[in-house]
Backbone as numpy.savetxt, mean C-alpha at the origin, in Angstrom:
# Nx Ny Nz CAx CAy CAz Cx Cy Cz
-18.90 -13.93 8.05 -19.23 -13.57 6.68 -18.31 -14.31 5.71
-18.87 -14.92 4.67 -18.07 -15.64 3.71 -17.24 -14.68 2.87
-16.11 -15.20 2.32 -15.18 -14.34 1.59 -15.86 -13.63 0.44
-16.72 -14.33 -0.34 -17.38 -13.69 -1.48 -18.28 -12.55 -1.01
-18.99 -12.76 0.12 -19.83 -11.70 0.65 -18.99 -10.50 1.08
-17.83 -10.78 1.70 -16.94 -9.70 2.12 -16.46 -8.89 0.92
-16.04 -9.60 -0.14 -15.53 -8.91 -1.32 -16.62 -8.06 -1.97
-17.83 -8.61 -2.04 -18.93 -7.87 -2.65 -19.27 -6.63 -1.84
-19.31 -6.80 -0.51 -19.69 -5.69 0.35 -18.66 -4.58 0.35
-17.41 -4.91 0.16 -16.35 -3.90 0.17 -16.03 -3.37 -1.22
-16.76 -3.81 -2.23 -16.52 -3.33 -3.59 -15.34 -3.96 -4.26
-14.88 -5.11 -3.76 -13.67 -5.74 -4.27 -13.94 -7.01 -5.05
-15.20 -7.34 -5.29 -15.51 -8.60 -5.96 -14.92 -8.64 -7.35
-15.08 -7.55 -8.12 -14.53 -7.55 -9.48 -13.01 -7.50 -9.46
-12.44 -6.91 -8.40 -10.99 -6.84 -8.31 -10.40 -8.22 -8.15
-11.09 -9.09 -7.41 -10.58 -10.43 -7.12 -10.99 -11.45 -8.17
-11.48 -11.00 -9.31 -12.10 -11.91 -10.27 -11.13 -12.66 -11.15
-9.84 -12.36 -11.11 -8.92 -13.17 -11.90 -7.87 -12.36 -12.61
-7.01 -13.05 -13.33 -5.92 -12.38 -14.03 -6.44 -11.59 -15.21
-5.80 -10.44 -15.52 -6.27 -9.62 -16.63 -5.97 -10.26 -17.98
-6.79 -9.93 -18.96 -6.51 -10.30 -20.34 -6.34 -9.01 -21.12
-5.52 -9.04 -22.17 -5.21 -7.83 -22.90 -5.53 -8.03 -24.37
-6.38 -7.15 -24.90 -6.82 -7.33 -26.27 -6.48 -6.15 -27.15
-5.76 -5.16 -26.61 -5.56 -3.92 -27.36 -4.15 -3.41 -27.16
-3.64 -2.72 -28.17 -2.31 -2.13 -28.07 -2.27 -0.99 -27.07
-3.43 -0.49 -26.63 -3.44 0.60 -25.66 -2.84 0.17 -24.34
-2.73 -1.11 -24.12 -2.12 -1.60 -22.88 -0.60 -1.55 -22.94
-0.04 -1.14 -24.08 1.41 -1.05 -24.20 2.07 -2.38 -23.95
3.17 -2.33 -23.21 3.94 -3.55 -22.96 3.15 -4.58 -22.16
2.14 -4.14 -21.42 1.37 -5.09 -20.62 0.65 -6.10 -21.49
0.50 -5.82 -22.79 -0.19 -6.76 -23.67 0.55 -8.08 -23.80
1.85 -8.08 -23.51 2.59 -9.34 -23.64 3.24 -9.77 -22.33
2.76 -9.20 -21.24 3.28 -9.60 -19.94 2.19 -10.22 -19.10
2.60 -11.02 -18.14 1.65 -11.61 -17.19 2.27 -11.55 -15.81
1.52 -11.05 -14.85 2.01 -10.91 -13.49 1.85 -12.23 -12.76
2.97 -12.87 -12.38 2.87 -14.17 -11.71 2.97 -14.06 -10.20
3.01 -12.83 -9.67 2.96 -12.64 -8.23 4.22 -13.05 -7.50
5.35 -13.18 -8.20 6.61 -13.53 -7.56 7.60 -12.40 -7.76
8.48 -12.22 -6.81 9.52 -11.23 -6.99 10.00 -10.64 -5.68
11.28 -10.26 -5.65 11.85 -9.57 -4.51 13.01 -8.71 -5.00
13.39 -7.76 -4.17 14.50 -6.88 -4.52 15.20 -6.43 -3.25
16.50 -6.66 -3.17 17.30 -6.21 -2.03 17.89 -4.83 -2.33
18.00 -4.00 -1.29 18.66 -2.71 -1.45 19.05 -2.18 -0.08
19.76 -1.05 -0.06 20.24 -0.48 1.19 19.95 1.02 1.24
19.77 1.52 2.46 19.79 2.96 2.74 20.84 3.15 3.81
22.00 3.69 3.44 23.10 3.74 4.39 23.52 2.34 4.77
23.54 2.07 6.09 23.89 0.74 6.58 22.68 -0.16 6.75
21.50 0.37 6.45 20.27 -0.37 6.69 19.92 -1.25 5.49
19.86 -2.55 5.71 19.51 -3.48 4.65 18.00 -3.68 4.60
17.47 -3.69 3.39 16.03 -3.84 3.19 15.75 -4.75 2.01
14.51 -5.15 1.90 14.06 -5.96 0.77 12.60 -5.62 0.49
12.27 -5.50 -0.77 10.87 -5.38 -1.18 10.43 -6.75 -1.68
9.31 -7.21 -1.16 8.76 -8.51 -1.56 7.33 -8.29 -2.02
6.97 -8.88 -3.15 5.62 -8.66 -3.67 4.61 -9.59 -3.00
3.44 -9.04 -2.78 2.28 -9.83 -2.35 1.36 -10.11 -3.53
1.76 -9.66 -4.73 0.91 -9.80 -5.90 0.38 -8.45 -6.34
-0.86 -8.42 -6.77 -1.42 -7.17 -7.27 -2.93 -7.18 -7.15
-3.52 -5.99 -7.28 -4.97 -5.81 -7.22 -5.42 -5.24 -8.56
-6.23 -5.98 -9.28 -6.78 -5.49 -10.54 -8.08 -4.75 -10.26
-8.07 -3.46 -10.52 -9.25 -2.62 -10.31 -9.94 -2.46 -11.66
-10.97 -3.22 -11.88 -11.66 -3.22 -13.17 -13.16 -3.34 -12.95
-13.92 -2.33 -13.37 -13.48 -1.08 -14.00 -12.78 -0.17 -13.00
-12.01 0.77 -13.53 -11.25 1.67 -12.66 -12.18 2.54 -11.82
-13.27 2.99 -12.44 -14.24 3.80 -11.71 -15.41 2.93 -11.27
-16.02 3.28 -10.14 -15.83 4.52 -9.35 -14.79 4.42 -8.24
-14.07 3.29 -8.12 -13.11 3.18 -7.02 -12.04 4.26 -7.14
-11.45 4.40 -8.33 -10.48 5.46 -8.58 -11.18 6.62 -9.26
-10.88 7.83 -8.83 -11.42 9.05 -9.43 -12.95 9.07 -9.46
-13.60 8.85 -8.31 -15.07 8.91 -8.30 -15.56 10.30 -8.68
-16.56 10.33 -9.55 -17.13 11.61 -9.95 -16.42 12.30 -11.09
-15.30 11.76 -11.54 -14.57 12.35 -12.67 -15.13 11.77 -13.96
-15.26 12.60 -14.99 -15.83 12.15 -16.25 -15.06 10.98 -16.86
-15.79 10.03 -17.44 -15.16 8.84 -18.02 -14.14 9.19 -19.09
-14.47 10.16 -19.94 -13.56 10.52 -21.03 -12.27 11.14 -20.49
-12.40 11.95 -19.44 -11.22 12.57 -18.84 -10.29 11.51 -18.25
-10.88 10.53 -17.56 -10.08 9.46 -16.99 -9.43 8.62 -18.09
-10.20 8.30 -19.13 -9.67 7.49 -20.23 -8.50 8.20 -20.91
-8.61 9.51 -21.07 -7.52 10.28 -21.68 -6.27 10.23 -20.81
-6.46 10.37 -19.51 -5.32 10.32 -18.58 -4.67 8.95 -18.59
-5.47 7.90 -18.63 -4.93 6.54 -18.69 -4.15 6.33 -19.98
-4.72 6.78 -21.09 -4.06 6.61 -22.39 -2.73 7.35 -22.43
-2.66 8.50 -21.76 -1.42 9.28 -21.76 -0.29 8.54 -21.06
-0.65 7.57 -20.21 0.36 6.75 -19.53 0.42 5.34 -20.11
-0.17 5.16 -21.31 -0.14 3.88 -22.02 -0.76 2.76 -21.18
-1.86 3.09 -20.52 -2.59 2.14 -19.70 -3.95 1.85 -20.33
-4.53 0.67 -20.06 -5.86 0.36 -20.57 -6.86 1.41 -20.10
-7.92 1.61 -20.88 -8.85 2.69 -20.55 -9.93 2.29 -19.56
-9.90 1.04 -19.07 -10.98 0.62 -18.19 -10.49 -0.10 -16.94
-9.18 -0.05 -16.66 -8.69 -0.78 -15.49 -7.41 -0.15 -14.97
-7.15 -0.39 -13.69 -5.90 0.01 -13.06 -5.39 -1.18 -12.28
-4.12 -1.49 -12.46 -3.49 -2.62 -11.78 -2.58 -2.08 -10.69
-2.93 -2.32 -9.44 -2.16 -1.79 -8.31 -1.29 -2.88 -7.72
0.00 -2.62 -7.67 0.91 -3.56 -7.03 0.65 -3.63 -5.53
1.14 -4.69 -4.90 1.18 -4.76 -3.44 2.63 -5.01 -3.06
3.35 -3.94 -2.75 4.77 -3.99 -2.43 4.95 -3.97 -0.92
5.60 -4.99 -0.38 5.79 -5.09 1.07 7.27 -4.91 1.38
7.56 -3.98 2.28 8.94 -3.69 2.66 9.35 -4.52 3.87
10.55 -5.09 3.80 11.16 -5.81 4.92 12.42 -5.06 5.31
12.58 -4.79 6.60 13.76 -4.08 7.11 14.52 -5.01 8.05
15.83 -5.07 7.86 16.69 -5.88 8.72 17.54 -4.93 9.57
17.36 -4.99 10.88 18.10 -4.06 11.75 18.43 -4.71 13.09
19.71 -4.85 13.35 20.21 -5.28 14.66 19.47 -6.50 15.20
19.41 -7.53 14.38 18.78 -8.78 14.80 17.28 -8.83 14.62
16.67 -7.72 14.24 15.23 -7.69 13.99 14.95 -7.82 12.50
13.85 -8.51 12.20 13.32 -8.56 10.84 11.93 -7.97 10.90
11.76 -6.79 10.29 10.56 -5.98 10.45 9.78 -5.96 9.14
8.53 -6.36 9.19 7.63 -6.24 8.04 6.85 -4.94 8.15
6.74 -4.21 7.05 5.82 -3.09 6.98 4.55 -3.61 6.32
3.57 -3.98 7.15 2.32 -4.62 6.73 2.55 -6.09 6.34
1.43 -6.78 6.09 1.50 -8.23 5.91 0.76 -8.72 4.68
0.43 -7.80 3.76 -0.26 -8.25 2.55 -1.70 -8.64 2.81
-2.32 -9.23 1.81 -3.77 -9.44 1.81 -4.21 -10.83 2.23
-3.28 -11.78 2.35 -3.72 -13.15 2.62 -4.61 -13.64 1.50
-5.64 -14.38 1.86 -6.57 -14.91 0.85 -7.74 -13.96 0.61
-7.67 -12.75 1.19 -8.83 -11.87 1.19 -9.20 -11.25 -0.13
-8.28 -11.19 -1.10 -8.57 -10.50 -2.35 -8.44 -11.39 -3.58
-8.44 -12.69 -3.40 -8.44 -13.58 -4.54 -7.06 -14.00 -5.01
-6.99 -14.68 -6.16 -5.77 -15.36 -6.59 -4.65 -14.45 -7.07
-4.94 -13.19 -7.37 -3.87 -12.30 -7.84 -2.94 -11.84 -6.73
-3.39 -11.98 -5.49 -2.61 -11.47 -4.36 -2.47 -12.56 -3.30
-1.97 -12.17 -2.13 -1.75 -13.15 -1.07 -0.50 -13.98 -1.26
0.49 -13.44 -1.98 1.71 -14.21 -2.31 2.88 -13.92 -1.36
2.67 -13.04 -0.39 3.80 -12.60 0.44 4.49 -13.75 1.14
3.73 -14.60 1.81 4.33 -15.68 2.60 5.20 -16.58 1.73
4.67 -17.03 0.60 5.45 -17.93 -0.25 6.68 -17.23 -0.82
6.57 -15.93 -1.08 7.72 -15.20 -1.61 8.77 -14.93 -0.54
8.36 -14.73 0.69 9.32 -14.62 1.79 10.10 -15.92 1.96
9.37 -17.02 1.97 10.01 -18.33 2.13 10.98 -18.59 0.98
10.59 -18.17 -0.23 11.42 -18.41 -1.42 12.77 -17.70 -1.32
12.83 -16.58 -0.58 14.10 -15.86 -0.44 14.77 -16.16 0.89
14.29 -17.18 1.59 14.95 -17.63 2.80 14.51 -16.95 4.08
13.39 -16.24 4.04 12.87 -15.60 5.25 11.73 -16.45 5.79
11.98 -17.19 6.85 10.95 -18.04 7.44 9.98 -17.16 8.24
8.69 -17.45 8.20 7.73 -16.61 8.93 8.03 -16.50 10.42
8.61 -17.55 11.00 8.93 -17.50 12.43 10.09 -16.56 12.74
10.82 -16.12 11.69 11.95 -15.21 11.91 11.52 -13.74 11.92
10.26 -13.47 11.56 9.76 -12.10 11.60 9.57 -11.69 13.05
10.26 -10.64 13.48 10.18 -10.22 14.88 9.14 -9.14 15.12
8.89 -8.31 14.10 7.99 -7.17 14.28 7.22 -6.90 12.99
5.97 -6.48 13.16 5.15 -6.06 12.03 4.58 -4.68 12.34
4.98 -3.70 11.55 4.42 -2.35 11.65 3.21 -2.29 10.74
2.03 -2.17 11.33 0.78 -2.09 10.57 0.52 -0.62 10.26
0.55 -0.26 8.99 0.36 1.14 8.63 -1.09 1.57 8.78
-2.01 0.71 8.39 -3.43 0.99 8.57 -4.19 -0.31 8.40
-5.47 -0.29 8.77 -6.21 -1.53 8.96 -7.12 -1.87 7.79
-6.59 -1.80 6.57 -7.31 -2.27 5.39 -6.87 -3.69 5.05
-7.73 -4.40 4.35 -7.53 -5.83 4.14 -6.24 -6.16 3.41
-5.80 -5.31 2.48 -4.57 -5.61 1.74 -3.31 -5.36 2.56
-3.48 -4.91 3.80 -2.35 -4.68 4.69 -2.37 -5.59 5.92
-3.55 -6.12 6.26 -3.65 -6.98 7.45 -4.20 -8.36 7.15
-4.69 -8.59 5.93 -5.28 -9.89 5.61 -4.30 -11.03 5.72
-3.00 -10.74 5.56 -1.99 -11.78 5.61 -1.46 -12.08 6.99
-2.03 -11.48 8.03 -1.58 -11.76 9.39 -2.00 -13.15 9.86
-3.10 -13.67 9.27 -3.65 -14.95 9.70 -3.83 -15.87 8.50
-3.74 -17.18 8.74 -3.97 -18.13 7.66 -5.46 -18.43 7.56
-5.82 -19.35 6.67 -7.23 -19.64 6.44 -7.91 -20.30 7.63
-7.12 -20.80 8.57 -7.68 -21.38 9.79 -7.78 -20.36 10.92
-7.37 -19.13 10.65 -7.39 -18.10 11.66 -6.19 -18.10 12.58
-5.16 -18.88 12.25 -3.95 -18.94 13.07 -2.95 -17.88 12.64
-2.10 -17.46 13.57 -1.07 -16.48 13.26 -0.10 -17.04 12.22
0.19 -16.24 11.20 1.20 -16.62 10.21 2.60 -16.36 10.77
2.75 -15.24 11.48 4.05 -14.84 12.01 4.01 -14.98 13.53
4.25 -16.18 13.99 3.96 -16.56 15.38 4.82 -15.83 16.40
5.99 -15.38 16.01 6.90 -14.74 16.96 6.90 -13.22 16.86
6.03 -12.68 16.03 6.05 -11.23 15.78 5.29 -10.45 16.84
5.82 -9.26 17.13 5.08 -8.25 17.87 4.54 -7.24 16.87
3.51 -6.48 17.27 2.81 -5.61 16.34 2.85 -4.16 16.83
2.93 -3.25 15.87 2.98 -1.82 16.17 1.97 -1.11 15.27
1.19 -0.20 15.87 0.10 0.48 15.16 -0.07 1.87 15.76
-0.45 2.84 14.93 -0.72 4.19 15.43 -1.95 4.18 16.34
-1.85 4.89 17.45 -2.99 4.95 18.37 -4.22 5.55 17.68
-4.01 6.57 16.85 -5.13 7.18 16.13 -5.87 6.16 15.27
-5.11 5.31 14.59 -5.71 4.29 13.73 -6.48 3.29 14.58
-5.86 2.83 15.65 -6.50 1.89 16.58 -7.81 2.46 17.11
-7.77 3.69 17.59 -8.94 4.27 18.24 -10.09 4.50 17.27
-9.77 4.84 16.03 -10.84 5.02 15.04 -11.60 3.73 14.81
-10.89 2.65 14.51 -11.56 1.40 14.17 -12.22 0.74 15.37
-11.69 1.00 16.56 -12.27 0.39 17.75 -13.37 1.23 18.38
-13.64 2.40 17.81 -14.73 3.22 18.33 -16.07 2.55 18.04
-17.09 2.96 18.77 -18.40 2.31 18.65 -18.96 2.46 17.24
-18.84 3.65 16.69 -19.37 3.92 15.34 -18.35 4.71 14.53
-17.39 4.03 13.91 -16.41 4.75 13.07 -17.11 5.59 12.01
-16.63 6.81 11.83 -17.30 7.79 10.97 -16.77 7.72 9.54
-17.63 7.28 8.63 -17.29 7.24 7.20 -18.11 8.25 6.41
-18.68 9.24 7.09 -19.58 10.17 6.43 -18.88 11.05 5.40
-17.55 11.18 5.50 -16.80 12.01 4.56 -16.15 11.20 3.44
-16.49 9.92 3.37 -15.99 9.06 2.29 -16.93 9.12 1.10
-16.42 8.79 -0.08 -17.26 8.68 -1.27 -17.60 7.24 -1.58
-17.31 6.35 -0.64 -17.64 4.94 -0.84 -19.15 4.75 -0.79
-19.66 3.91 -1.67 -21.10 3.69 -1.76 -21.51 2.33 -1.22
-20.55 1.56 -0.70 -20.87 0.25 -0.15 -20.69 0.29 1.36
-21.24 -0.70 2.03 -21.21 -0.75 3.48 -19.77 -0.85 4.00
-19.51 -0.12 5.06 -18.20 -0.19 5.71 -18.14 -1.29 6.76
-19.26 -1.95 7.02 -19.32 -2.93 8.11 -18.30 -4.04 7.99
-18.11 -4.66 6.80 -17.11 -5.73 6.71 -15.70 -5.24 7.04
-15.34 -4.04 6.60 -14.01 -3.50 6.90 -13.85 -3.24 8.40
-14.89 -2.69 9.01 -14.85 -2.44 10.45 -14.75 -3.74 11.22
-15.52 -4.73 10.79 -15.50 -6.04 11.45 -14.11 -6.67 11.38
-13.48 -6.61 10.20 -12.14 -7.17 10.04 -11.14 -6.44 10.92
-11.21 -5.11 10.95 -10.27 -4.33 11.75 -10.42 -4.65 13.24
-11.66 -4.69 13.72 -11.89 -4.97 15.14 -11.42 -6.38 15.49
-11.73 -7.34 14.64 -11.32 -8.72 14.90 -9.80 -8.83 14.93
-9.14 -8.14 14.01 -7.68 -8.18 13.96 -7.06 -7.59 15.22
-7.55 -6.41 15.62 -6.99 -5.76 16.81 -7.19 -6.63 18.05
-8.37 -7.21 18.19 -8.62 -8.06 19.35 -7.70 -9.27 19.36
-7.40 -9.80 18.18 -6.57 -11.01 18.09 -5.10 -10.72 18.43
-4.62 -9.53 18.07 -3.20 -9.22 18.28 -2.96 -8.35 19.51
-4.01 -8.02 20.24 -3.93 -7.02 21.30 -2.87 -7.34 22.35
-2.69 -8.63 22.64 -1.73 -9.02 23.68 -0.28 -8.79 23.26
-0.07 -8.55 21.97 1.30 -8.31 21.47 1.39 -6.98 20.71
0.44 -6.08 20.99 0.31 -4.84 20.23 0.83 -3.64 21.03
1.70 -2.85 20.39 2.16 -1.58 20.96 1.62 -0.44 20.10
1.09 0.60 20.73 0.55 1.75 20.03 1.54 2.91 20.08
1.70 3.60 18.96 2.62 4.73 18.92 1.88 6.03 18.63
2.51 7.13 19.03 2.02 8.47 18.73 2.84 9.02 17.57
2.21 9.79 16.71 2.93 10.36 15.57 4.01 11.33 16.06
5.16 11.23 15.42 6.34 11.95 15.85 7.34 11.04 16.53
6.89 9.86 16.97 7.81 8.90 17.57 8.70 8.27 16.50
9.88 7.85 16.94 10.79 7.08 16.09 10.67 5.62 16.50
10.42 4.75 15.53 10.22 3.33 15.79 11.46 2.54 15.37
11.83 1.57 16.18 12.92 0.63 15.87 14.26 1.33 15.61
14.36 2.59 16.00 15.61 3.32 15.80 15.90 3.68 14.36
14.90 3.50 13.46 15.17 3.77 12.04 13.95 4.24 11.26
12.80 4.45 11.93 11.58 4.85 11.22 10.95 6.05 11.92
10.96 7.21 11.25 10.25 8.39 11.75 8.79 8.31 11.28
7.88 8.72 12.13 6.45 8.62 11.82 5.83 10.00 11.69
5.00 10.15 10.67 4.30 11.41 10.40 2.86 11.09 10.02
1.91 11.84 10.58 0.51 11.63 10.24 0.25 12.08 8.81
-0.40 11.21 8.05 -0.81 11.52 6.67 -2.27 11.09 6.53
-3.15 11.75 7.25 -4.53 11.32 7.41 -5.35 11.54 6.15
-6.46 10.83 6.09 -7.40 10.96 4.98 -7.77 9.61 4.43
-6.75 8.87 3.96 -7.04 7.51 3.50 -7.65 6.73 4.65
-7.04 6.81 5.81 -7.65 6.45 7.08 -7.23 7.52 8.09
-7.91 7.60 9.25 -7.56 8.66 10.21 -6.16 8.55 10.80
-5.61 7.33 10.85 -4.28 7.14 11.41 -3.26 6.69 10.39
-3.49 7.03 9.13 -2.58 6.63 8.06 -1.27 7.40 8.17
-0.11 6.71 8.07 1.17 7.39 8.24 1.91 7.64 6.93
2.87 8.52 7.01 3.99 8.58 6.07 5.23 8.29 6.91
6.10 7.42 6.42 7.25 6.97 7.20 8.54 7.44 6.54
9.49 7.84 7.36 10.83 8.15 6.88 11.79 7.12 7.45
12.31 6.27 6.59 13.24 5.23 7.00 14.64 5.78 6.82
15.45 5.73 7.88 16.73 6.44 7.82 17.87 5.60 8.39
19.05 5.91 7.89 20.30 5.36 8.41 21.38 6.39 8.14
21.90 7.01 9.20 22.84 8.11 9.01 22.19 9.24 8.25
22.81 9.68 7.15 22.26 10.76 6.34 21.35 10.25 5.22
21.14 8.95 5.15 20.35 8.36 4.09 18.89 8.24 4.53
17.96 8.61 3.63 16.54 8.53 3.95 15.76 7.94 2.78
14.70 7.23 3.12 13.74 6.72 2.15 12.35 7.03 2.68
11.53 7.69 1.87 10.18 8.06 2.28 9.19 6.96 1.86
8.49 6.41 2.82 7.46 5.40 2.54 6.11 6.10 2.61
5.45 6.24 1.44 4.19 6.99 1.40 2.98 6.08 1.55
3.19 4.79 1.72 2.14 3.81 2.03 1.03 3.89 0.98
-0.19 4.28 1.37 -1.32 4.36 0.44 -1.70 5.80 0.12
-0.72 6.68 0.12 -1.00 8.06 -0.29 -1.59 8.08 -1.69
-1.08 7.20 -2.56 -1.61 7.03 -3.91 -1.71 5.54 -4.21
-2.66 5.18 -5.06 -2.82 3.79 -5.49 -2.45 3.61 -6.96
-2.19 4.71 -7.62 -1.83 4.73 -9.04 -1.12 6.04 -9.32
-0.27 6.05 -10.32 0.43 7.29 -10.67 -0.54 8.38 -11.13
-1.76 8.01 -11.51 -2.75 9.02 -11.87 -3.04 9.96 -10.71
-2.95 9.44 -9.48 -3.23 10.28 -8.31 -2.04 11.16 -7.94
-0.92 10.98 -8.64 0.20 11.91 -8.51 -0.01 13.08 -9.47
-0.38 12.77 -10.70 -0.66 13.84 -11.66 -2.01 14.51 -11.39
-2.92 13.78 -10.74 -4.24 14.34 -10.39 -4.55 14.01 -8.93
-3.87 14.64 -7.98 -4.07 14.30 -6.57 -5.48 14.58 -6.07
-6.20 15.45 -6.78 -7.55 15.80 -6.36 -8.58 14.73 -6.73
-8.22 13.74 -7.53 -9.19 12.74 -7.97 -9.55 11.75 -6.87
-8.60 11.32 -6.10 -8.88 10.48 -4.94 -9.45 9.12 -5.25
-9.88 8.43 -4.18 -10.46 7.09 -4.30 -11.65 6.93 -3.36
-12.49 5.97 -3.69 -13.58 5.62 -2.78 -13.07 5.00 -1.48
-11.85 4.52 -1.50 -11.28 3.89 -0.31 -10.83 4.90 0.74
-10.79 6.19 0.39 -10.38 7.21 1.35 -11.49 7.44 2.37
-11.17 7.27 3.65 -12.16 7.43 4.71 -12.69 8.86 4.74
-11.81 9.82 4.58 -12.22 11.22 4.47 -11.63 11.75 3.17
-12.47 11.86 2.16 -12.01 12.15 0.80 -11.24 13.47 0.74
-11.81 14.53 1.29 -11.19 15.85 1.17 -9.88 15.94 1.95
-9.84 15.32 3.13 -8.59 15.30 3.89 -7.52 14.52 3.14
-7.91 13.43 2.49 -6.94 12.64 1.72 -6.37 13.46 0.58
-7.21 14.24 -0.09 -6.74 15.11 -1.18 -5.74 16.13 -0.64
-6.10 16.79 0.47 -5.21 17.81 1.04 -3.88 17.21 1.49
-3.93 16.03 2.10 -2.70 15.36 2.53 -1.86 14.97 1.34
-2.51 14.46 0.30 -1.79 14.04 -0.91 -1.06 15.24 -1.52
-1.76 16.35 -1.64 -1.15 17.54 -2.23 0.01 18.06 -1.37
-0.17 18.04 -0.06 0.88 18.53 0.85 2.14 17.67 0.77
1.98 16.37 0.81 3.15 15.49 0.83 3.82 15.43 -0.53
3.03 15.46 -1.61 3.64 15.50 -2.94 4.50 16.74 -3.11
4.02 17.87 -2.61 4.80 19.11 -2.68 6.11 18.96 -1.92
6.05 18.36 -0.72 7.26 18.15 0.08 8.25 17.24 -0.64
7.73 16.16 -1.21 8.61 15.18 -1.85 9.25 15.74 -3.12
8.50 16.54 -3.87 9.07 17.15 -5.07 10.17 18.13 -4.70
9.98 18.85 -3.59 10.99 19.82 -3.16 12.24 19.14 -2.60
12.04 18.05 -1.86 13.17 17.39 -1.19 13.95 16.47 -2.12
13.28 16.01 -3.19 13.89 15.05 -4.12 14.31 13.75 -3.41
13.63 13.44 -2.32 13.93 12.22 -1.57 13.45 11.00 -2.33
14.18 9.88 -2.26 13.67 8.64 -2.84 12.42 8.18 -2.10
11.51 7.58 -2.85 10.18 7.23 -2.34 9.91 5.76 -2.60
9.22 5.12 -1.64 8.64 3.80 -1.88 7.15 3.89 -1.61
6.38 3.18 -2.41 4.92 3.17 -2.30 4.42 1.73 -2.26
3.34 1.52 -1.52 2.75 0.17 -1.46 2.15 -0.26 -2.79
1.63 0.69 -3.58 0.79 0.30 -4.70 1.23 0.79 -6.07
2.26 1.61 -6.16 2.78 1.98 -7.47 3.49 0.79 -8.10
3.65 0.79 -9.43 4.18 -0.40 -10.11 5.49 -0.90 -9.51
5.60 -2.22 -9.47 6.77 -2.90 -8.90 8.08 -2.29 -9.41
9.06 -2.05 -8.53 9.05 -2.34 -7.09 8.57 -1.18 -6.23
7.96 -0.16 -6.86 7.39 0.95 -6.11 8.40 1.98 -5.65
9.58 1.99 -6.26 10.64 2.94 -5.90 10.77 4.02 -6.97
10.89 5.27 -6.54 11.05 6.35 -7.50 11.11 7.70 -6.84
10.77 8.72 -7.63 10.83 10.10 -7.16 9.57 10.84 -7.61
9.18 11.84 -6.82 8.12 12.76 -7.21 8.79 14.00 -7.79
8.37 14.41 -8.97 8.91 15.61 -9.60 7.77 16.57 -9.90
8.10 17.85 -10.02 7.11 18.87 -10.33 7.62 19.75 -11.45
6.71 20.16 -12.36 7.10 21.08 -13.42 6.87 22.52 -12.96
7.04 23.46 -13.87 6.94 24.87 -13.50 5.53 25.26 -13.07
4.53 24.46 -13.44 3.15 24.73 -13.03 2.78 24.00 -11.74
3.77 23.34 -11.13 3.55 22.53 -9.93 2.61 21.36 -10.20
2.66 20.84 -11.43 2.02 19.57 -11.73 3.02 18.46 -11.42
2.54 17.41 -10.75 3.44 16.37 -10.26 3.46 15.16 -11.18
4.57 14.44 -11.12 4.72 13.24 -11.93 5.57 12.24 -11.15
5.43 10.97 -11.52 6.18 9.88 -10.91 7.31 9.46 -11.84
8.51 9.44 -11.31 9.68 9.01 -12.07 10.24 7.74 -11.42
9.93 6.58 -11.97 10.46 5.34 -11.38 11.98 5.31 -11.44
12.59 4.71 -10.43 14.03 4.49 -10.48 14.33 3.47 -11.56
15.48 3.62 -12.18 15.92 2.63 -13.16 17.08 1.84 -12.57
17.12 0.56 -12.89 18.09 -0.33 -12.28 18.81 -1.13 -13.35
20.15 -1.17 -13.26 20.88 -2.10 -14.11 20.75 -3.51 -13.56
20.63 -3.62 -12.25 20.32 -4.87 -11.56 19.69 -4.50 -10.24
18.65 -5.21 -9.81 17.97 -4.85 -8.55 18.88 -4.89 -7.34
20.00 -5.62 -7.41 20.84 -5.80 -6.23 21.74 -4.59 -5.96
21.82 -3.63 -6.87 22.81 -2.58 -6.74 22.26 -1.26 -6.21
20.95 -1.16 -5.99 20.38 0.12 -5.58 20.75 0.45 -4.14
21.17 1.70 -3.90 21.42 2.20 -2.55 20.80 3.58 -2.45
19.90 3.77 -1.47 19.22 5.05 -1.32 20.23 6.15 -1.04
20.02 7.30 -1.66 20.95 8.42 -1.48 20.60 9.23 -0.25
């Protein structure tokens, strides 16, 4: 299937259509900024050194029906305006975490490759720019099998980008996509799931000889606790990255925009099981607000680091971390 056909079938054609233009003050500071898809940030959790590297971003325009399907247009526009965002689009970052541990260089997912157009697929060039050669990547933890997480595993010729890497994936996630007829009956997606299934199956078959499957509850690489956070996909995880008493919660695709923190019930068309995704989102947001643990997200605005807070009504909000310089952050 050609790339344009894939994008159209998965509802991503408009997302890959190009850089945003801003014509209104409702976009706030974004009216005078342009995302060039470059950037990295080093930080530590205890003795564990990490880096966030951008793969670019996904422009969701129009925001509906991908985000908040079935929610009234005026209600969504009001919520967007309250966060000083344009009323017809959502820009989702693609934040990729790199972990350095005892001679290993571990990628959490591999970005989108060329699968989503010119706004994304920047991970490889950004890794090289900070001195991380693709051949030095020893391990890739695949959180789930969507294109913006696995599209960057292969180049345009179908060759491995990270030739020396081994791969790790949840058995639940593997078994869902490799089943004869993956069940999308509980999704609100209105487009065919066939291209996504085809990509997932092809990817698993290609990496199978270097693939290890894990069960939820296992600790990976001596520094990553795994917890099932199903709904977005059946084997979608929440990860706790730890070193000594220091922890960082990686919520992966629990949310694609801060709107889903303030309105966890709104969900997305990308959720394989919409209602399970809502329940998981509400459960984990409650945990994070109570624990006050630092959080990293794949798709919240760069660099995707912050905290979940709750008010007296148990309404949740996203509080980004503030930095005097990106090099000085250390997870508490």
